[in-house]
Short mmCIF file of C-alpha atoms in Angstrom, two decimals:
data_model
loop_
_atom_site.label_atom_id
_atom_site.label_comp_id
_atom_site.label_asym_id
_atom_site.label_seq_id
_atom_site.Cartn_x
_atom_site.Cartn_y
_atom_site.Cartn_z
CA MET H 1 7.25 75.93 83.23
CA SER H 2 7.53 78.33 80.29
CA SER H 3 11.50 79.03 82.06
CA GLN H 4 12.57 75.28 81.20
CA SER H 5 11.04 74.55 78.33
CA SER H 6 13.33 77.66 76.72
CA ILE H 7 16.43 76.56 78.79
CA SER H 8 15.78 72.65 77.63
CA LEU H 9 15.71 74.98 73.99
CA VAL H 10 18.45 76.51 74.26
CA ASN H 11 20.52 73.51 75.90
CA PHE H 12 20.04 71.98 71.98
CA LEU H 13 22.02 74.76 70.63
CA PRO H 14 25.27 73.62 69.58
CA GLU H 15 27.27 75.92 71.99
CA SER H 16 25.51 74.21 74.76
CA ASN H 17 27.99 71.66 76.68
CA ARG H 18 24.66 69.63 76.67
CA LEU H 19 26.07 66.72 74.04
CA GLU H 20 29.56 66.86 76.55
CA ARG H 21 26.72 66.27 79.24
CA ILE H 22 25.12 62.99 77.44
CA TRP H 23 28.62 61.66 76.79
CA LYS H 24 29.59 62.20 80.08
CA LEU H 25 26.48 60.41 81.33
CA ALA H 26 26.39 57.15 79.27
CA GLN H 27 30.55 57.07 79.80
CA THR H 28 30.24 56.19 83.36
CA ASP H 29 26.66 54.33 83.23
CA PHE H 30 29.05 52.31 81.15
CA LYS H 31 32.52 52.01 83.94
CA LYS H 32 30.12 51.25 86.43
CA ARG H 33 28.37 48.58 84.68
CA TYR H 34 32.04 46.85 83.39
CA PHE H 35 35.24 49.06 85.43
CA ASN H 36 34.34 47.29 88.79
CA THR H 37 34.61 43.49 87.54
CA LYS H 38 37.11 41.17 87.59
CA LEU H 39 37.00 40.84 83.27
CA GLY H 40 35.55 44.84 82.63
CA VAL H 41 34.55 45.74 79.68
CA LEU H 42 34.61 41.70 78.25
CA TRP H 43 30.82 41.19 79.92
CA ALA H 44 30.11 42.50 77.17
CA LEU H 45 31.18 40.23 74.71
CA ILE H 46 31.08 36.83 77.07
CA ASN H 47 27.43 36.76 77.89
CA PRO H 48 26.51 36.96 73.40
CA ILE H 49 28.75 34.32 73.28
CA PHE H 50 27.70 32.59 76.20
CA ARG H 51 23.97 32.61 74.75
CA LEU H 52 24.95 31.81 71.00
CA THR H 53 27.01 28.62 72.79
CA VAL H 54 23.58 27.64 74.37
CA TYR H 55 21.86 28.17 71.43
CA LEU H 56 24.42 26.50 69.04
CA PHE H 57 24.31 23.60 70.99
CA VAL H 58 20.51 23.36 71.90
CA PHE H 59 18.97 24.09 67.42
CA SER H 60 22.61 22.22 66.19
CA TYR H 61 23.53 19.92 67.82
CA LEU H 62 20.38 18.40 69.69
CA GLY H 63 17.63 19.69 67.08
CA GLY H 64 19.96 19.06 63.72
CA PHE H 65 18.90 22.03 62.82
CA ASN H 66 21.39 23.58 60.67
CA SER H 67 22.80 25.89 57.74
CA GLU H 68 25.55 28.10 56.27
CA ASN H 69 26.87 30.32 58.42
CA PHE H 70 24.63 29.35 61.61
CA GLY H 71 26.58 31.14 64.57
CA LEU H 72 26.72 33.77 62.72
CA TYR H 73 23.01 34.01 62.09
CA ILE H 74 21.86 33.52 65.59
CA PHE H 75 25.07 36.60 66.81
CA SER H 76 23.34 38.68 64.98
CA ALA H 77 19.68 38.31 66.13
CA LEU H 78 20.91 37.76 69.53
CA ILE H 79 23.15 41.25 70.02
CA LEU H 80 20.86 43.17 67.99
CA TRP H 81 17.66 42.05 70.55
CA MET H 82 19.92 42.28 73.99
CA SER H 83 20.82 45.91 72.85
CA PHE H 84 17.41 46.23 72.77
CA SER H 85 16.77 44.08 75.80
CA GLU H 86 19.58 45.56 78.63
CA THR H 87 18.24 49.50 76.97
CA THR H 88 15.11 49.01 77.82
CA ILE H 89 15.63 47.23 81.22
CA ARG H 90 17.55 49.58 82.21
CA SER H 91 15.83 52.31 81.55
CA ILE H 92 12.39 50.99 83.32
CA ASN H 93 14.08 52.43 87.00
CA THR H 94 15.78 55.46 85.59
CA LEU H 95 14.05 57.72 87.10
CA LYS H 96 14.76 56.13 90.56
CA GLN H 97 18.18 55.69 89.54
CA LYS H 98 18.18 59.49 89.09
CA ARG H 99 16.26 60.82 91.15
CA TYR H 100 19.86 62.10 93.08
CA LEU H 101 19.69 65.01 89.75
CA LEU H 102 16.91 64.94 89.79
CA GLU H 103 15.57 66.54 93.16
CA ASN H 104 18.62 69.19 92.35
CA ILE H 105 19.27 70.52 89.53
CA GLN H 106 17.05 71.97 86.64
CA PHE H 107 17.64 68.83 84.25
CA ASN H 108 16.52 67.31 80.60
CA ILE H 109 14.48 64.51 81.48
CA VAL H 110 14.89 62.82 77.40
CA ASP H 111 18.71 63.30 78.41
CA LEU H 112 19.01 59.86 81.11
CA PHE H 113 17.19 57.92 77.86
CA ILE H 114 19.52 59.23 75.59
CA SER H 115 22.22 58.32 77.92
CA ASN H 116 21.01 55.52 78.59
CA THR H 117 20.62 54.30 75.22
CA ILE H 118 24.52 55.06 74.20
CA SER H 119 25.72 53.28 77.34
CA VAL H 120 24.32 50.01 76.47
CA LEU H 121 25.09 51.13 72.47
CA LEU H 122 29.26 51.54 74.08
CA GLY H 123 28.66 46.98 74.49
CA PHE H 124 26.79 46.35 72.09
CA LEU H 125 30.00 48.21 69.45
CA PHE H 126 32.38 45.74 70.50
CA ASN H 127 29.65 42.42 69.80
CA LEU H 128 29.75 44.27 66.48
CA LEU H 129 33.27 43.99 66.43
CA ALA H 130 33.12 40.16 67.31
CA TYR H 131 30.61 39.74 64.49
CA MET H 132 32.95 41.27 61.87
CA ILE H 133 35.95 39.83 63.02
CA VAL H 134 34.42 36.80 62.81
CA ALA H 135 32.67 37.14 59.51
CA LEU H 136 35.75 37.95 57.62
CA ILE H 137 36.86 35.19 58.68
CA MET H 138 34.37 33.25 57.40
CA GLY H 139 35.38 34.42 54.65
CA ILE H 140 31.93 37.06 54.67
CA SER H 141 32.55 39.51 51.63
CA PHE H 142 30.63 42.93 52.48
CA SER H 143 29.75 45.11 49.23
CA VAL H 144 28.86 49.43 49.81
CA SER H 145 25.59 47.99 51.34
CA LEU H 146 27.60 48.06 54.90
CA LEU H 147 27.22 51.77 53.78
CA TRP H 148 23.46 51.42 55.94
CA LEU H 149 24.78 49.90 58.72
CA PRO H 150 24.97 53.39 60.44
CA ILE H 151 21.00 54.36 59.78
CA LEU H 152 19.91 50.62 61.24
CA LEU H 153 22.10 51.55 64.53
CA LEU H 154 20.63 54.95 64.76
CA ILE H 155 17.00 54.07 63.84
CA LEU H 156 17.80 50.59 66.94
CA ALA H 157 19.09 53.33 69.38
CA PHE H 158 15.45 55.98 68.40
CA ILE H 159 13.80 52.36 68.80
CA ASN H 160 15.47 51.32 72.50
CA MET H 161 15.19 55.43 73.74
CA GLY H 162 11.90 55.31 72.60
CA VAL H 163 10.90 51.95 74.46
CA SER H 164 12.71 53.25 77.05
CA MET H 165 11.23 56.45 77.59
CA ILE H 166 6.96 54.78 77.31
CA LEU H 167 8.22 51.66 79.73
CA ALA H 168 9.49 54.61 82.22
CA SER H 169 6.74 56.11 82.40
CA ILE H 170 4.39 53.18 83.01
CA ASN H 171 5.90 52.75 86.01
CA ILE H 172 5.61 55.54 87.61
CA TYR H 173 2.26 54.57 87.80
CA ILE H 174 2.75 51.24 87.10
CA LYS H 175 5.18 48.73 89.46
CA ASP H 176 4.80 46.22 88.40
CA ILE H 177 5.94 46.15 84.95
CA HIS H 178 9.54 45.27 84.94
CA HIS H 179 7.85 41.92 85.15
CA LEU H 180 5.95 41.77 81.89
CA TRP H 181 8.65 43.41 80.28
CA ASP H 182 10.80 39.95 80.70
CA MET H 183 8.11 38.46 79.97
CA MET H 184 7.66 40.30 76.66
CA LEU H 185 11.44 40.25 76.25
CA PHE H 186 10.85 36.74 75.83
CA ALA H 187 8.03 36.15 73.32
CA GLY H 188 9.75 38.97 71.69
CA PHE H 189 12.81 36.93 70.93
CA TRP H 190 10.97 34.69 68.84
CA THR H 191 7.97 37.17 66.88
CA ILE H 192 11.85 37.72 64.32
CA PRO H 193 14.19 35.18 61.85
CA SER H 194 16.41 35.40 65.00
CA ILE H 195 17.39 31.50 64.99
CA PHE H 196 14.49 29.95 62.45
CA PRO H 197 14.78 31.34 59.01
CA LEU H 198 12.60 34.51 57.01
CA GLU H 199 10.90 31.02 54.82
CA ASN H 200 9.74 29.69 57.63
CA PHE H 201 7.07 32.23 58.63
CA THR H 202 4.55 32.27 56.25
CA GLY H 203 1.25 32.89 56.34
CA VAL H 204 -0.39 35.40 58.98
CA LEU H 205 2.84 34.75 61.06
CA GLN H 206 4.82 37.14 58.58
CA TYR H 207 2.76 39.23 60.81
CA LEU H 208 4.30 38.11 63.81
CA ILE H 209 7.60 39.90 62.07
CA TYR H 210 5.63 43.50 61.89
CA LEU H 211 4.60 43.33 65.17
CA ASN H 212 8.64 43.40 66.24
CA PRO H 213 9.61 46.96 65.89
CA LEU H 214 13.72 44.20 65.63
CA GLY H 215 11.84 42.72 62.02
CA GLY H 216 13.03 45.24 60.03
CA ILE H 217 16.01 46.43 61.65
CA LEU H 218 17.09 42.12 61.45
CA ILE H 219 16.78 41.91 58.50
CA ASN H 220 18.72 44.18 57.02
CA PHE H 221 21.57 43.87 59.24
CA ARG H 222 21.38 40.06 58.30
CA ASN H 223 21.62 41.74 54.36
CA ILE H 224 24.05 43.82 54.71
CA ALA H 225 26.19 41.62 57.08
CA LEU H 226 25.64 38.52 56.29
CA TYR H 227 24.09 37.89 52.84
CA ASN H 228 25.32 41.16 51.11
CA LEU H 229 22.81 41.64 49.80
CA PRO H 230 21.27 45.71 49.07
CA ILE H 231 19.11 46.82 51.41
CA ASP H 232 15.76 45.99 51.76
CA PHE H 233 13.49 48.87 51.15
CA TYR H 234 10.58 48.09 52.92
CA PHE H 235 12.01 46.52 55.16
CA LEU H 236 13.90 49.77 56.19
CA GLY H 237 10.90 52.11 56.19
CA HIS H 238 8.90 49.34 58.43
CA CYS H 239 10.93 49.61 61.62
CA LEU H 240 11.83 53.60 60.31
CA LEU H 241 8.34 54.23 61.62
CA TYR H 242 8.52 52.24 63.86
CA ALA H 243 11.73 54.18 65.32
CA ILE H 244 9.67 58.19 64.81
CA ALA H 245 6.81 56.69 66.24
CA LEU H 246 7.87 55.24 69.25
CA PHE H 247 10.31 57.99 69.94
CA LEU H 248 7.25 60.59 69.85
CA ILE H 249 5.00 59.07 72.01
CA GLY H 250 7.42 58.01 74.29
CA LEU H 251 8.87 62.42 74.61
CA LEU H 252 4.90 63.19 74.96
CA LEU H 253 4.69 60.06 77.36
CA ILE H 254 8.32 60.86 79.59
CA LYS H 255 7.86 65.10 79.36
CA ARG H 256 3.78 65.16 80.89
CA HIS H 257 4.28 62.38 83.39
CA TRP H 258 8.14 62.27 84.53
CA GLN H 259 6.77 65.15 87.63
CA ASN H 260 4.55 62.39 88.47
CA ALA H 261 7.47 60.23 89.13
CA LEU H 262 9.35 61.98 93.00
CA GLU H 263 6.15 61.37 94.92
CA ARG H 264 4.98 58.05 94.24
CA PHE H 265 8.81 56.27 95.19
CA MET C 1 19.73 94.45 94.04
CA SER C 2 18.10 94.99 90.86
CA THR C 3 14.33 94.79 90.81
CA GLU C 4 14.46 91.15 88.34
CA LEU C 5 12.32 89.37 89.26
CA VAL C 6 13.77 84.95 88.86
CA ILE C 7 11.62 82.69 91.48
CA GLU C 8 7.99 84.24 91.36
CA VAL C 9 5.06 81.61 93.74
CA ASN C 10 2.26 82.39 92.25
CA ASN C 11 -0.85 80.83 94.15
CA LEU C 12 0.74 77.50 94.84
CA SER C 13 -0.38 74.83 95.90
CA LYS C 14 0.14 70.99 96.33
CA THR C 15 -2.40 67.69 97.14
CA PHE C 16 -0.81 64.34 98.22
CA LYS C 17 -3.11 61.15 97.67
CA LYS C 18 -2.46 59.21 100.40
CA GLU C 19 -4.33 56.81 99.25
CA ASN C 20 -4.85 53.84 101.44
CA HIS C 21 -5.05 51.20 98.15
CA ARG C 22 -2.97 52.88 96.23
CA VAL C 23 -3.04 51.49 92.42
CA ASP C 24 0.79 50.52 92.00
CA SER C 25 0.82 47.87 90.59
CA LEU C 26 -1.49 45.15 87.80
CA ARG C 27 -3.12 44.00 91.05
CA SER C 28 -4.64 46.74 92.14
CA PHE C 29 -5.18 48.64 88.84
CA ILE C 30 -7.83 45.45 87.98
CA LEU C 31 -9.15 44.57 91.01
CA ASN C 32 -10.07 48.44 91.87
CA ARG C 33 -11.76 48.78 88.05
CA LYS C 34 -13.47 45.32 89.79
CA LYS C 35 -15.07 46.77 92.17
CA ASN C 36 -15.44 50.59 90.37
CA THR C 37 -14.07 52.21 93.88
CA THR C 38 -14.00 55.91 93.99
CA ASP C 39 -11.83 55.29 97.30
CA SER C 40 -10.39 58.71 96.61
CA GLY C 41 -8.50 58.04 100.47
CA LYS C 42 -7.05 60.51 102.30
CA GLU C 43 -5.59 64.01 100.88
CA LEU C 44 -2.79 66.30 102.33
CA LYS C 45 -2.17 69.40 101.66
CA ALA C 46 0.85 70.07 101.68
CA LEU C 47 0.04 73.47 100.26
CA ARG C 48 -1.67 76.08 100.35
CA ASN C 49 -2.35 79.92 98.03
CA ILE C 50 1.52 80.07 98.27
CA ASN C 51 2.32 83.78 96.66
CA PHE C 52 6.40 85.09 97.16
CA GLU C 53 8.56 86.31 94.87
CA ILE C 54 12.61 86.42 94.81
CA LYS C 55 14.22 88.99 93.71
CA LYS C 56 17.65 88.58 92.43
CA GLY C 57 20.55 89.22 94.25
CA GLU C 58 18.13 88.74 97.54
CA THR C 59 19.31 86.37 100.48
CA PHE C 60 15.17 85.03 101.54
CA GLY C 61 14.75 82.37 104.09
CA ILE C 62 12.33 80.12 104.59
CA ILE C 63 11.32 78.40 108.33
CA GLY C 64 9.61 76.24 109.24
CA ARG C 65 8.71 73.73 111.45
CA ASN C 66 9.14 69.63 109.90
CA GLY C 67 6.45 69.05 108.00
CA SER C 68 5.38 72.67 106.87
CA GLY C 69 5.72 71.73 103.87
CA LYS C 70 9.17 73.66 102.75
CA SER C 71 10.24 70.26 101.96
CA THR C 72 7.86 70.24 98.54
CA LEU C 73 8.31 73.79 98.43
CA ILE C 74 11.72 73.00 97.27
CA HIS C 75 11.20 69.99 95.07
CA LEU C 76 8.37 72.08 93.11
CA ILE C 77 11.05 75.23 92.65
CA ILE C 78 13.08 73.07 91.37
CA GLY C 79 10.61 72.11 88.86
CA CYS C 80 11.12 67.91 89.50
CA MET C 81 6.96 68.11 90.93
CA LYS C 82 4.06 68.88 89.43
CA PRO C 83 1.91 71.77 91.63
CA ASP C 84 -2.22 71.92 91.94
CA LYS C 85 -3.92 73.50 89.36
CA GLY C 86 -3.87 76.79 89.52
CA GLY C 87 -0.29 77.32 90.50
CA TYR C 88 2.63 78.78 89.32
CA VAL C 89 6.34 78.17 90.24
CA LYS C 90 8.19 80.51 87.33
CA THR C 91 12.14 81.11 87.42
CA LYS C 92 15.13 82.08 85.97
CA GLY C 93 19.08 81.68 85.94
CA LYS C 94 19.70 78.66 86.03
CA ILE C 95 18.81 76.41 90.13
CA LEU C 96 20.92 74.55 91.81
CA ARG C 97 19.64 72.66 95.09
CA LEU C 98 22.14 72.04 98.31
CA ALA C 99 21.78 69.47 100.57
CA LEU C 100 23.00 67.27 103.31
CA GLY C 101 24.05 63.83 101.29
CA LEU C 102 21.99 64.36 97.63
CA GLY C 103 23.00 65.63 94.12
CA MET C 104 25.42 63.08 93.28
CA ASP C 105 25.84 59.40 92.73
CA PRO C 106 27.77 57.18 95.73
CA ASN C 107 28.95 54.65 92.88
CA LEU C 108 30.72 57.29 90.91
CA THR C 109 34.75 58.49 92.11
CA ALA C 110 34.83 63.04 92.98
CA ARG C 111 35.91 63.07 89.51
CA ASP C 112 32.89 62.13 87.53
CA ASN C 113 30.88 64.19 90.13
CA ILE C 114 32.05 67.18 89.69
CA TYR C 115 32.16 67.21 85.60
CA ILE C 116 28.40 65.94 86.01
CA ASN C 117 27.64 68.42 88.07
CA GLY C 118 29.42 70.73 87.25
CA SER C 119 27.90 69.85 83.76
CA VAL C 120 24.81 70.25 85.17
CA LEU C 121 24.91 73.76 86.05
CA GLY C 122 26.00 75.10 82.90
CA LEU C 123 30.04 74.82 82.86
CA SER C 124 31.73 72.94 79.59
CA PHE C 125 34.56 70.74 80.46
CA LYS C 126 37.50 72.86 80.24
CA GLU C 127 36.25 75.19 82.39
CA ILE C 128 35.46 72.28 84.31
CA GLY C 129 38.87 71.29 83.97
CA GLN C 130 40.57 75.14 84.36
CA ARG C 131 38.59 74.59 87.86
CA PHE C 132 38.96 71.39 89.07
CA ASP C 133 42.05 71.94 91.14
CA ASP C 134 40.74 75.38 92.64
CA ILE C 135 37.02 73.20 93.70
CA LEU C 136 38.97 69.74 94.83
CA ASP C 137 41.22 72.45 96.97
CA TYR C 138 38.38 74.43 98.94
CA ALA C 139 37.04 70.51 99.51
CA GLY C 140 40.20 70.14 100.77
CA LEU C 141 40.31 66.58 99.26
CA GLN C 142 43.07 66.32 96.93
CA GLU C 143 44.58 63.05 97.97
CA PHE C 144 40.50 61.32 97.13
CA VAL C 145 39.43 63.09 93.78
CA ASP C 146 39.34 59.18 92.00
CA THR C 147 37.48 57.93 95.37
CA PRO C 148 33.99 56.40 94.64
CA ILE C 149 31.31 59.67 96.64
CA LYS C 150 30.18 56.97 98.60
CA ASN C 151 33.73 55.66 100.94
CA PHE C 152 32.86 59.64 101.85
CA SER C 153 32.06 60.68 105.28
CA LYS C 154 28.92 63.40 105.06
CA GLY C 155 31.33 66.52 106.20
CA MET C 156 33.17 65.57 103.63
CA GLN C 157 30.59 65.83 101.04
CA ALA C 158 28.72 68.36 101.32
CA ARG C 159 31.80 70.19 100.79
CA LEU C 160 32.35 68.80 97.29
CA LYS C 161 28.99 69.48 96.86
CA PHE C 162 29.44 73.36 98.73
CA SER C 163 32.89 73.25 96.39
CA ILE C 164 30.92 72.81 92.71
CA ALA C 165 28.58 74.92 93.52
CA MET C 166 30.95 77.69 94.47
CA TYR C 167 32.34 77.68 91.06
CA ALA C 168 29.77 76.23 88.83
CA LYS C 169 27.89 79.16 87.05
CA ALA C 170 23.83 78.23 88.65
CA ASP C 171 22.28 82.04 89.86
CA ILE C 172 20.25 80.56 92.29
CA PHE C 173 21.04 77.88 94.84
CA LEU C 174 17.92 76.66 97.31
CA LEU C 175 20.34 75.80 100.74
CA ASP C 176 18.08 73.29 101.44
CA GLU C 177 19.07 72.71 105.45
CA PHE C 178 22.70 71.97 103.75
CA PHE C 179 24.00 74.11 107.37
CA GLY C 180 25.18 72.91 110.32
CA GLY C 181 26.67 70.29 109.01
CA VAL C 182 28.75 71.41 107.02
CA GLY C 183 32.40 69.59 107.29
CA ASP C 184 34.17 70.68 110.90
CA GLU C 185 35.08 74.23 112.31
CA GLU C 186 37.74 75.53 109.10
CA PHE C 187 34.60 74.70 106.33
CA LYS C 188 32.51 76.22 108.23
CA LEU C 189 34.38 79.52 108.01
CA LYS C 190 35.12 79.47 104.85
CA SER C 191 32.53 78.83 104.01
CA ASN C 192 30.78 81.79 105.76
CA ASP C 193 33.83 84.06 103.85
CA ALA C 194 32.31 82.35 100.22
CA PHE C 195 28.68 84.04 101.67
CA ASN C 196 30.08 87.81 101.77
CA LYS C 197 32.35 87.38 98.90
CA SER C 198 32.08 85.32 95.93
CA ILE C 199 28.71 83.04 95.82
CA VAL C 200 26.63 86.25 97.08
CA ASP C 201 27.42 88.79 94.30
CA GLN C 202 24.51 89.19 92.01
CA LYS C 203 23.27 85.24 92.84
CA THR C 204 20.24 84.93 94.74
CA ILE C 205 20.14 82.75 97.65
CA VAL C 206 17.02 81.32 99.46
CA ILE C 207 17.64 79.12 103.19
CA ILE C 208 15.99 76.85 103.84
CA SER C 209 16.77 76.19 107.40
CA HIS C 210 15.41 75.42 110.57
CA ASN C 211 18.21 76.90 112.39
CA LYS C 212 17.50 80.56 113.66
CA GLN C 213 20.96 81.94 113.50
CA ILE C 214 22.28 81.25 110.09
CA ILE C 215 18.77 82.98 108.86
CA LYS C 216 19.49 85.64 111.39
CA LYS C 217 22.16 86.18 109.98
CA HIS C 218 22.01 85.64 106.02
CA CYS C 219 18.79 86.36 105.07
CA ASP C 220 17.68 89.68 103.92
CA ARG C 221 13.66 88.81 104.46
CA VAL C 222 11.63 86.14 106.24
CA LEU C 223 8.85 83.77 104.73
CA TRP C 224 7.33 81.63 107.89
CA ILE C 225 5.52 78.40 105.53
CA ASP C 226 3.40 76.95 109.11
CA LYS C 227 0.99 73.55 108.14
CA GLY C 228 1.47 74.95 103.86
CA SER C 229 0.20 78.12 104.53
CA ILE C 230 2.25 81.10 104.32
CA LYS C 231 2.33 81.94 108.52
CA MET C 232 4.13 85.31 107.36
CA LEU C 233 6.67 87.63 104.82
CA GLY C 234 8.68 90.36 106.01
CA PRO C 235 12.26 91.25 106.79
CA SER C 236 13.83 88.70 108.60
CA GLU C 237 13.87 90.83 112.72
CA ASP C 238 9.81 90.47 113.03
CA VAL C 239 9.50 87.04 111.52
CA LEU C 240 12.02 84.95 113.66
CA LYS C 241 10.66 86.81 116.32
CA ALA C 242 7.28 86.03 115.59
CA TYR C 243 9.20 82.42 115.01
CA GLN C 244 9.94 82.52 118.67
CA GLU C 245 7.32 83.39 120.12
CA SER C 246 4.77 81.18 118.88
CA PHE C 247 7.24 78.06 119.57
CA ILE C 248 7.10 80.07 124.33
CA LYS C 249 3.59 80.06 122.94
CA LEU C 250 2.98 76.65 121.77
CA SER C 251 5.18 75.44 124.93
CA ALA C 252 2.92 77.14 127.61
CA THR C 253 0.12 75.86 126.53
CA THR C 254 1.50 71.68 126.50
#
């Protein structure tokens, strides 16, 4: 529809209110998730810390598995992976949940996914803060390479958005995608060095890391926020390529298919 | 009224597939593959070759029985559904549909809903802030500003929506069975009044209703759709008369 595309072009201009709107949607989403509960935004923290405790118990205590700063090592993987799984799981059904908007107002469909991603990222920032505080207490030192962190997070956001749009598009036609995605998320966590060290991924196993879009982000996150190492450009390029490809595919799919959603729900 | 067209509907058709076994799960996807059935199921033509135009500033009525295709037509105009190939809808300006109980997130407060709706309708947060009290005043909901909408009555929700619409920058209003149910008598008068004043000014209004009185009162032209096709399009008097007669015929034959 030609008129619609011209509207969305205008909306990208700086003087438009599009950014405000995306922010408001993300904010209300965040509020809905946490503010009606007793512990509020603490839940964003409790969940990963609980998981961390379980993993530490299983691997350190029961498994006798240990390395320096093992807790931070696992926590970094947990918070990155949880932001990915939370965004994508929440987005699968977003066309249905935001139907009230789509049916009544001409709306830029991509804004829904941007706001979902931002909303989850807000919770992630709490986790990141917790990580940084603990890291400082543990005497981890940071260098200038920590300045790469915002770029890593931006790449993460685009991966989250891209996968979200792809899943939401598939969900229009195949309703049981969320079961399948649940399993993928469960398996995906182990294809990157989330708990086992990078050195264990040798031979054919190293391809598992490449298969996972978050592999490069996790490795680089630890480089700059745990090991005080420079950024690894090879892995940075790897996750950047994933981000671009996934985002473009997602954009194409959702733009082409979202209008079929309403008659199928 | 200018001659500028704000809604252009050209050769619009919409077919729904009423498949008996619709492929919407992996299981049916795989099973249907195996059988290789070309079971397309039944097709439902919700709209057939609809053509009409609405000019800027016009008050246009759409009338028809339940299931005649009115809602499908609205969805196509808003653009949240795709028409069949060969037809199109062109619209100019921001469209807002007002329908009872729709368009707002029930879990959000009146405040958040005002901001989200207002924003989608083209207002900046600054502008919404300036109009915020007016919007609440007009709807008579000052005390409930931080109450989730789900606790509102239907009438309160409708009042809030109408009020947002009044102050928003939408160019085209689709009033989808919106009247008749809106709030109390006082608010009915108020909203009627609004019609004659600010809202009508330069704005295009499409009223979808089976209530002939409302259509008669406000609309310049009326489109009557029946079983997905245009039955009649013309000045409201004529169309409403014919519509009325069709009911008499119907009751005579049954």
